[in-house]
Amino acid sequence: MARRPDYVTRVETGAGTRFASTPCARTGAGLSRSGVRDCRGHGRLAQQDHRRGVRRHAHRASELTVRAACEAWLAGKRIKPTTHDAYSAALAPVIEKYGDKLVQKITKADVEKLVTELSTGSGPRGVWKRTSINPMLARWRSVWKDLHAQGVLPRNVVALVEPLRKPHGQVELKLDGVLNEAEVEQLVAAHVPRQVPAGATRLERAEITHAAHRELFLHLALLGLRRAEVGGLRWSSVDLAAAVPSLTVSATRVQTHGCHRRRTSERGSPRPRRRWPGTC
């Protein structure tokens, strides 16, 4: 059954139930058909104005700037210092370009303009790779999502911008800087401990000594350990008494800058034990 219009009311009479419309909407009663259309059109305009008024009330003008919004979002994240630094670096281009602009003034065109500027290198920051632009968009999208949930923004315009995709046929990993087998053998041979020749200068003796000290770390790197894993390695992870000397890596991250160093995370499952170089 069709829904009864708002201007039609139900009337109970002695003859039964009747339906009557208001004088404004009823033809006759001093109104022509064009007058009825004008009256109904006025009612629709009034409803639209009411809806716009409610929308303006829900999202009042805010003096919040992009810089303040990003800083507030970062301050509210309970994350590790290294992750905080990565998020800050990702949002740096946004703050640099639109830091003093109000968040409600940011449009999709502004976001597209910054993405184009970074991808083409037309800005002061030079060319950014896709793997750096997409994290920036992800962090910016999260900031605007938070503002939308708070009611500061009526919509998340950053979410309308699509991330950059890998060009067809592009190699994901750059292998042009990888050492070949001969270069690896030359690097290992340069770190083999050797006797200091007679008559060597102080600088030559220091180079030979330091190369011997770096031999262990070189083999660990060739085994696939990352810098943070080498920095977080402990003697308790090294087993020299086994039939095959091996080591187990569990701590994966330590701070690599600053004076305070500590373990900040662990793997969910430990890596397999690795054989010591020269025992295969």
mmCIF file of C-alpha atoms in Angstrom:
data_model
loop_
_atom_site.group_PDB
_atom_site.id
_atom_site.type_symbol
_atom_site.label_atom_id
_atom_site.label_comp_id
_atom_site.label_asym_id
_atom_site.label_seq_id
_atom_site.Cartn_x
_atom_site.Cartn_y
_atom_site.Cartn_z
ATOM 1 C CA MET A 1 0.000 0.000 0.000
ATOM 2 C CA ALA A 2 1.318 3.406 -0.954
ATOM 3 C CA ARG A 3 2.315 5.766 1.821
ATOM 4 C CA ARG A 4 -0.129 8.575 2.542
ATOM 5 C CA PRO A 5 1.269 12.065 1.781
ATOM 6 C CA ASP A 6 2.012 14.353 4.703
ATOM 7 C CA TYR A 7 -0.617 16.875 3.696
ATOM 8 C CA VAL A 8 -3.417 14.242 3.713
ATOM 9 C CA THR A 9 -5.096 13.630 7.082
ATOM 10 C CA ARG A 10 -7.468 10.915 8.189
ATOM 11 C CA VAL A 11 -10.941 12.097 9.255
ATOM 12 C CA GLU A 12 -13.603 9.957 10.970
ATOM 13 C CA THR A 13 -17.140 10.996 9.998
ATOM 14 C CA GLY A 14 -20.574 9.526 10.561
ATOM 15 C CA ALA A 15 -20.489 8.079 7.098
ATOM 16 C CA GLY A 16 -17.144 6.410 7.739
ATOM 17 C CA THR A 17 -13.444 7.171 7.352
ATOM 18 C CA ARG A 18 -12.506 9.948 4.994
ATOM 19 C CA PHE A 19 -9.213 11.502 3.931
ATOM 20 C CA ALA A 20 -8.811 15.254 3.560
ATOM 21 C CA SER A 21 -5.908 17.404 2.384
ATOM 22 C CA THR A 22 -4.823 20.763 3.766
ATOM 23 C CA PRO A 23 -6.184 23.876 2.032
ATOM 24 C CA CYS A 24 -2.746 24.684 0.669
ATOM 25 C CA ALA A 25 -2.496 21.405 -1.203
ATOM 26 C CA ARG A 26 -6.150 20.989 -2.198
ATOM 27 C CA THR A 27 -7.248 22.267 -5.551
ATOM 28 C CA GLY A 28 -10.094 24.720 -5.206
ATOM 29 C CA ALA A 29 -10.329 26.658 -1.946
ATOM 30 C CA GLY A 30 -9.204 29.731 -3.818
ATOM 31 C CA LEU A 31 -6.050 28.115 -5.302
ATOM 32 C CA SER A 32 -5.450 27.320 -8.922
ATOM 33 C CA ARG A 33 -3.410 24.338 -10.030
ATOM 34 C CA SER A 34 -0.352 26.542 -10.492
ATOM 35 C CA GLY A 35 -0.857 27.885 -6.978
ATOM 36 C CA VAL A 36 -0.898 24.364 -5.603
ATOM 37 C CA ARG A 37 2.372 23.588 -7.397
ATOM 38 C CA ASP A 38 3.932 26.748 -5.992
ATOM 39 C CA CYS A 39 2.801 25.827 -2.483
ATOM 40 C CA ARG A 40 4.236 22.327 -2.699
ATOM 41 C CA GLY A 41 7.469 23.669 -4.186
ATOM 42 C CA HIS A 42 7.763 26.100 -1.299
ATOM 43 C CA GLY A 43 7.363 23.209 1.133
ATOM 44 C CA ARG A 44 10.156 21.241 -0.558
ATOM 45 C CA LEU A 45 12.488 24.254 -0.444
ATOM 46 C CA ALA A 46 11.723 24.711 3.238
ATOM 47 C CA GLN A 47 12.630 21.092 3.927
ATOM 48 C CA GLN A 48 15.907 21.459 1.995
ATOM 49 C CA ASP A 49 16.805 24.587 3.941
ATOM 50 C CA HIS A 50 16.077 22.714 7.147
ATOM 51 C CA ARG A 51 18.351 19.855 6.154
ATOM 52 C CA ARG A 52 21.148 22.238 5.200
ATOM 53 C CA GLY A 53 20.733 24.025 8.501
ATOM 54 C CA VAL A 54 21.093 20.774 10.419
ATOM 55 C CA ARG A 55 24.219 19.925 8.407
ATOM 56 C CA ARG A 56 25.742 23.315 9.133
ATOM 57 C CA HIS A 57 24.999 22.865 12.804
ATOM 58 C CA ALA A 58 26.583 19.390 12.892
ATOM 59 C CA HIS A 59 29.806 20.585 11.216
ATOM 60 C CA ARG A 60 30.462 24.073 12.424
ATOM 61 C CA ALA A 61 33.369 26.063 11.120
ATOM 62 C CA SER A 62 36.565 25.019 12.870
ATOM 63 C CA GLU A 63 39.864 26.878 13.251
ATOM 64 C CA LEU A 64 41.818 23.615 13.353
ATOM 65 C CA THR A 65 44.795 23.647 10.996
ATOM 66 C CA VAL A 66 46.402 20.719 9.223
ATOM 67 C CA ARG A 67 49.538 21.025 11.354
ATOM 68 C CA ALA A 68 47.577 20.965 14.617
ATOM 69 C CA ALA A 69 45.436 18.051 13.439
ATOM 70 C CA CYS A 70 48.461 15.932 12.484
ATOM 71 C CA GLU A 71 50.285 16.734 15.722
ATOM 72 C CA ALA A 72 47.202 15.903 17.801
ATOM 73 C CA TRP A 73 46.732 12.606 15.944
ATOM 74 C CA LEU A 74 50.385 11.654 16.495
ATOM 75 C CA ALA A 75 50.189 12.596 20.170
ATOM 76 C CA GLY A 76 47.209 10.290 20.635
ATOM 77 C CA LYS A 77 48.888 7.229 19.108
ATOM 78 C CA ARG A 78 50.268 4.692 21.607
ATOM 79 C CA ILE A 79 53.045 3.461 19.352
ATOM 80 C CA LYS A 80 56.759 2.764 19.551
ATOM 81 C CA PRO A 81 59.207 5.641 19.100
ATOM 82 C CA THR A 82 60.465 4.182 15.828
ATOM 83 C CA THR A 83 56.900 3.952 14.491
ATOM 84 C CA HIS A 84 56.216 7.502 15.677
ATOM 85 C CA ASP A 85 59.258 8.715 13.737
ATOM 86 C CA ALA A 86 58.068 6.880 10.613
ATOM 87 C CA TYR A 87 54.562 8.389 10.879
ATOM 88 C CA SER A 88 56.024 11.864 11.401
ATOM 89 C CA ALA A 89 58.256 11.480 8.350
ATOM 90 C CA ALA A 90 55.285 10.297 6.259
ATOM 91 C CA LEU A 91 53.171 13.322 7.251
ATOM 92 C CA ALA A 92 56.025 15.819 6.835
ATOM 93 C CA PRO A 93 55.128 16.756 3.203
ATOM 94 C CA VAL A 94 51.491 17.314 4.216
ATOM 95 C CA ILE A 95 52.455 19.619 7.063
ATOM 96 C CA GLU A 96 55.032 21.428 4.947
ATOM 97 C CA LYS A 97 52.576 22.225 2.134
ATOM 98 C CA TYR A 98 49.243 22.632 3.960
ATOM 99 C CA GLY A 99 50.299 23.086 7.586
ATOM 100 C CA ASP A 100 48.691 26.514 8.045
ATOM 101 C CA LYS A 101 45.564 25.698 6.040
ATOM 102 C CA LEU A 102 42.286 24.844 7.792
ATOM 103 C CA VAL A 103 41.354 21.173 7.649
ATOM 104 C CA GLN A 104 37.869 22.019 6.370
ATOM 105 C CA LYS A 105 39.426 23.842 3.407
ATOM 106 C CA ILE A 106 41.339 20.779 2.155
ATOM 107 C CA THR A 107 39.791 19.298 -0.985
ATOM 108 C CA LYS A 108 40.477 16.218 -3.040
ATOM 109 C CA ALA A 109 42.241 18.421 -5.586
ATOM 110 C CA ASP A 110 44.718 19.516 -2.890
ATOM 111 C CA VAL A 111 45.563 15.890 -2.122
ATOM 112 C CA GLU A 112 45.963 15.027 -5.796
ATOM 113 C CA LYS A 113 48.182 18.073 -6.273
ATOM 114 C CA LEU A 114 50.574 16.973 -3.525
ATOM 115 C CA VAL A 115 50.698 13.393 -4.841
ATOM 116 C CA THR A 116 51.492 14.643 -8.334
ATOM 117 C CA GLU A 117 54.141 17.002 -6.986
ATOM 118 C CA LEU A 118 55.916 14.211 -5.115
ATOM 119 C CA SER A 119 55.658 11.645 -7.902
ATOM 120 C CA THR A 120 56.989 14.015 -10.575
ATOM 121 C CA GLY A 121 59.561 15.780 -8.391
ATOM 122 C CA SER A 122 58.257 19.266 -9.173
ATOM 123 C CA GLY A 123 58.325 20.264 -5.502
ATOM 124 C CA PRO A 124 61.193 21.050 -3.143
ATOM 125 C CA ARG A 125 61.358 17.470 -1.856
ATOM 126 C CA GLY A 126 62.252 15.997 -5.224
ATOM 127 C CA VAL A 127 60.954 12.709 -6.570
ATOM 128 C CA TRP A 128 59.288 10.323 -4.132
ATOM 129 C CA LYS A 129 58.795 6.663 -4.917
ATOM 130 C CA ARG A 130 55.462 4.906 -4.855
ATOM 131 C CA THR A 131 56.510 3.041 -1.713
ATOM 132 C CA SER A 132 56.909 6.400 0.070
ATOM 133 C CA ILE A 133 53.840 8.197 -1.299
ATOM 134 C CA ASN A 134 51.384 5.441 -0.419
ATOM 135 C CA PRO A 135 52.350 5.414 3.302
ATOM 136 C CA MET A 136 51.921 9.186 3.320
ATOM 137 C CA LEU A 137 48.395 8.793 1.913
ATOM 138 C CA ALA A 138 47.619 6.064 4.438
ATOM 139 C CA ARG A 139 48.648 8.233 7.403
ATOM 140 C CA TRP A 140 46.854 11.279 6.003
ATOM 141 C CA ARG A 141 43.750 9.157 5.450
ATOM 142 C CA SER A 142 43.866 8.012 9.069
ATOM 143 C CA VAL A 143 44.102 11.583 10.366
ATOM 144 C CA TRP A 144 41.084 12.655 8.313
ATOM 145 C CA LYS A 145 39.161 9.532 9.346
ATOM 146 C CA ASP A 146 39.682 10.490 12.974
ATOM 147 C CA LEU A 147 38.497 14.051 12.319
ATOM 148 C CA HIS A 148 35.427 12.730 10.503
ATOM 149 C CA ALA A 149 34.590 10.456 13.430
ATOM 150 C CA GLN A 150 34.865 13.439 15.802
ATOM 151 C CA GLY A 151 32.443 15.449 13.675
ATOM 152 C CA VAL A 152 34.996 18.064 12.646
ATOM 153 C CA LEU A 153 34.797 17.099 8.959
ATOM 154 C CA PRO A 154 31.633 16.166 7.042
ATOM 155 C CA ARG A 155 33.544 13.678 4.884
ATOM 156 C CA ASN A 156 36.985 12.149 4.382
ATOM 157 C CA VAL A 157 38.208 13.630 1.111
ATOM 158 C CA VAL A 158 41.625 11.965 1.418
ATOM 159 C CA ALA A 159 39.976 8.549 1.217
ATOM 160 C CA LEU A 160 38.729 9.463 -2.264
ATOM 161 C CA VAL A 161 42.301 9.544 -3.602
ATOM 162 C CA GLU A 162 43.501 6.180 -4.888
ATOM 163 C CA PRO A 163 47.010 4.995 -3.970
ATOM 164 C CA LEU A 164 49.665 4.695 -6.636
ATOM 165 C CA ARG A 165 49.922 1.298 -8.229
ATOM 166 C CA LYS A 166 52.991 -0.525 -9.473
ATOM 167 C CA PRO A 167 53.466 -0.033 -13.223
ATOM 168 C CA HIS A 168 52.953 -3.147 -15.279
ATOM 169 C CA GLY A 169 56.180 -5.091 -15.730
ATOM 170 C CA GLN A 170 58.147 -3.118 -13.139
ATOM 171 C CA VAL A 171 60.515 -5.166 -10.994
ATOM 172 C CA GLU A 172 59.596 -4.853 -7.321
ATOM 173 C CA LEU A 173 63.181 -5.175 -6.056
ATOM 174 C CA LYS A 174 66.117 -3.228 -7.428
ATOM 175 C CA LEU A 175 68.939 -5.664 -8.085
ATOM 176 C CA ASP A 176 71.364 -3.322 -9.810
ATOM 177 C CA GLY A 177 73.283 -2.703 -6.562
ATOM 178 C CA VAL A 178 73.584 -6.361 -5.519
ATOM 179 C CA LEU A 179 77.096 -7.827 -5.344
ATOM 180 C CA ASN A 180 77.856 -10.723 -7.625
ATOM 181 C CA GLU A 181 79.641 -13.878 -6.482
ATOM 182 C CA ALA A 182 83.120 -12.623 -7.350
ATOM 183 C CA GLU A 183 82.572 -9.374 -5.479
ATOM 184 C CA VAL A 184 81.325 -11.263 -2.412
ATOM 185 C CA GLU A 185 84.449 -13.446 -2.425
ATOM 186 C CA GLN A 186 86.614 -10.331 -2.728
ATOM 187 C CA LEU A 187 84.782 -8.741 0.209
ATOM 188 C CA VAL A 188 85.256 -11.831 2.377
ATOM 189 C CA ALA A 189 88.937 -12.110 1.458
ATOM 190 C CA ALA A 190 89.493 -8.498 2.506
ATOM 191 C CA HIS A 191 88.299 -9.320 6.035
ATOM 192 C CA VAL A 192 90.297 -12.501 6.588
ATOM 193 C CA PRO A 193 92.645 -12.074 9.602
ATOM 194 C CA ARG A 194 96.263 -11.770 8.503
ATOM 195 C CA GLN A 195 99.575 -10.907 10.027
ATOM 196 C CA VAL A 196 100.615 -7.296 10.196
ATOM 197 C CA PRO A 197 103.633 -6.919 7.889
ATOM 198 C CA ALA A 198 106.839 -5.558 9.294
ATOM 199 C CA GLY A 199 107.272 -1.879 8.800
ATOM 200 C CA ALA A 200 103.547 -1.228 8.479
ATOM 201 C CA THR A 201 102.386 2.216 9.413
ATOM 202 C CA ARG A 202 99.971 2.918 12.221
ATOM 203 C CA LEU A 203 97.129 3.448 9.758
ATOM 204 C CA GLU A 204 97.830 0.166 7.947
ATOM 205 C CA ARG A 205 97.927 -1.760 11.229
ATOM 206 C CA ALA A 206 94.580 -0.203 12.263
ATOM 207 C CA GLU A 207 92.966 -1.138 8.932
ATOM 208 C CA ILE A 208 94.078 -4.765 9.241
ATOM 209 C CA THR A 209 92.889 -4.997 12.850
ATOM 210 C CA HIS A 210 89.492 -3.412 12.148
ATOM 211 C CA ALA A 211 88.940 -5.648 9.116
ATOM 212 C CA ALA A 212 89.512 -8.717 11.289
ATOM 213 C CA HIS A 213 87.054 -7.393 13.869
ATOM 214 C CA ARG A 214 84.402 -6.891 11.181
ATOM 215 C CA GLU A 215 84.753 -10.436 9.804
ATOM 216 C CA LEU A 216 82.133 -11.907 12.142
ATOM 217 C CA PHE A 217 79.563 -9.207 11.358
ATOM 218 C CA LEU A 218 80.219 -9.641 7.651
ATOM 219 C CA HIS A 219 79.371 -13.350 7.829
ATOM 220 C CA LEU A 220 76.239 -12.599 9.871
ATOM 221 C CA ALA A 221 75.098 -10.129 7.217
ATOM 222 C CA LEU A 222 75.774 -12.647 4.444
ATOM 223 C CA LEU A 223 73.625 -15.147 6.348
ATOM 224 C CA GLY A 224 70.688 -12.735 6.002
ATOM 225 C CA LEU A 225 70.608 -11.011 9.374
ATOM 226 C CA ARG A 226 69.475 -7.413 9.352
ATOM 227 C CA ARG A 227 71.330 -4.602 11.054
ATOM 228 C CA ALA A 228 68.899 -4.483 13.989
ATOM 229 C CA GLU A 229 69.154 -8.260 14.434
ATOM 230 C CA VAL A 230 72.926 -8.106 14.544
ATOM 231 C CA GLY A 231 72.738 -5.235 17.037
ATOM 232 C CA GLY A 232 70.308 -7.201 19.230
ATOM 233 C CA LEU A 233 72.289 -10.450 19.164
ATOM 234 C CA ARG A 234 73.250 -11.914 22.553
ATOM 235 C CA TRP A 235 75.785 -14.580 23.505
ATOM 236 C CA SER A 236 72.943 -16.666 24.930
ATOM 237 C CA SER A 237 71.694 -17.111 21.345
ATOM 238 C CA VAL A 238 75.014 -18.603 20.214
ATOM 239 C CA ASP A 239 75.543 -22.345 20.645
ATOM 240 C CA LEU A 240 79.200 -23.309 20.091
ATOM 241 C CA ALA A 241 78.985 -26.606 21.996
ATOM 242 C CA ALA A 242 76.602 -28.261 19.531
ATOM 243 C CA ALA A 243 77.764 -30.637 16.820
ATOM 244 C CA VAL A 244 77.105 -27.834 14.333
ATOM 245 C CA PRO A 245 77.702 -24.362 15.842
ATOM 246 C CA SER A 246 74.565 -22.295 15.352
ATOM 247 C CA LEU A 247 72.736 -19.203 16.572
ATOM 248 C CA THR A 248 69.082 -18.349 17.135
ATOM 249 C CA VAL A 249 67.641 -14.913 16.395
ATOM 250 C CA SER A 250 64.596 -13.811 18.410
ATOM 251 C CA ALA A 251 65.012 -10.067 19.027
ATOM 252 C CA THR A 252 64.489 -8.215 15.780
ATOM 253 C CA ARG A 253 64.587 -4.513 16.619
ATOM 254 C CA VAL A 254 66.807 -2.309 18.654
ATOM 255 C CA GLN A 255 67.129 1.444 18.416
ATOM 256 C CA THR A 256 69.883 2.320 15.976
ATOM 257 C CA HIS A 257 70.186 5.999 16.885
ATOM 258 C CA GLY A 258 70.356 7.928 20.137
ATOM 259 C CA CYS A 259 72.056 7.040 23.370
ATOM 260 C CA HIS A 260 69.297 4.781 24.704
ATOM 261 C CA ARG A 261 69.345 1.265 23.284
ATOM 262 C CA ARG A 262 66.894 -1.426 24.245
ATOM 263 C CA ARG A 263 64.952 -4.316 22.795
ATOM 264 C CA THR A 264 61.577 -3.074 21.524
ATOM 265 C CA SER A 265 59.931 -6.104 19.964
ATOM 266 C CA GLU A 266 60.216 -9.827 19.457
ATOM 267 C CA ARG A 267 59.212 -12.141 16.692
ATOM 268 C CA GLY A 268 55.998 -14.045 17.107
ATOM 269 C CA SER A 269 57.903 -17.220 16.210
ATOM 270 C CA PRO A 270 61.701 -17.555 16.414
ATOM 271 C CA ARG A 271 63.757 -17.835 13.282
ATOM 272 C CA PRO A 272 65.288 -21.221 12.498
ATOM 273 C CA ARG A 273 68.731 -21.829 13.887
ATOM 274 C CA ARG A 274 71.510 -20.821 11.495
ATOM 275 C CA ARG A 275 74.733 -22.687 10.919
ATOM 276 C CA TRP A 276 77.987 -20.973 11.652
ATOM 277 C CA PRO A 277 80.048 -19.934 8.603
ATOM 278 C CA GLY A 278 82.397 -22.626 7.390
ATOM 279 C CA THR A 279 80.541 -25.533 9.056
ATOM 280 C CA CYS A 280 78.404 -26.555 6.065
#
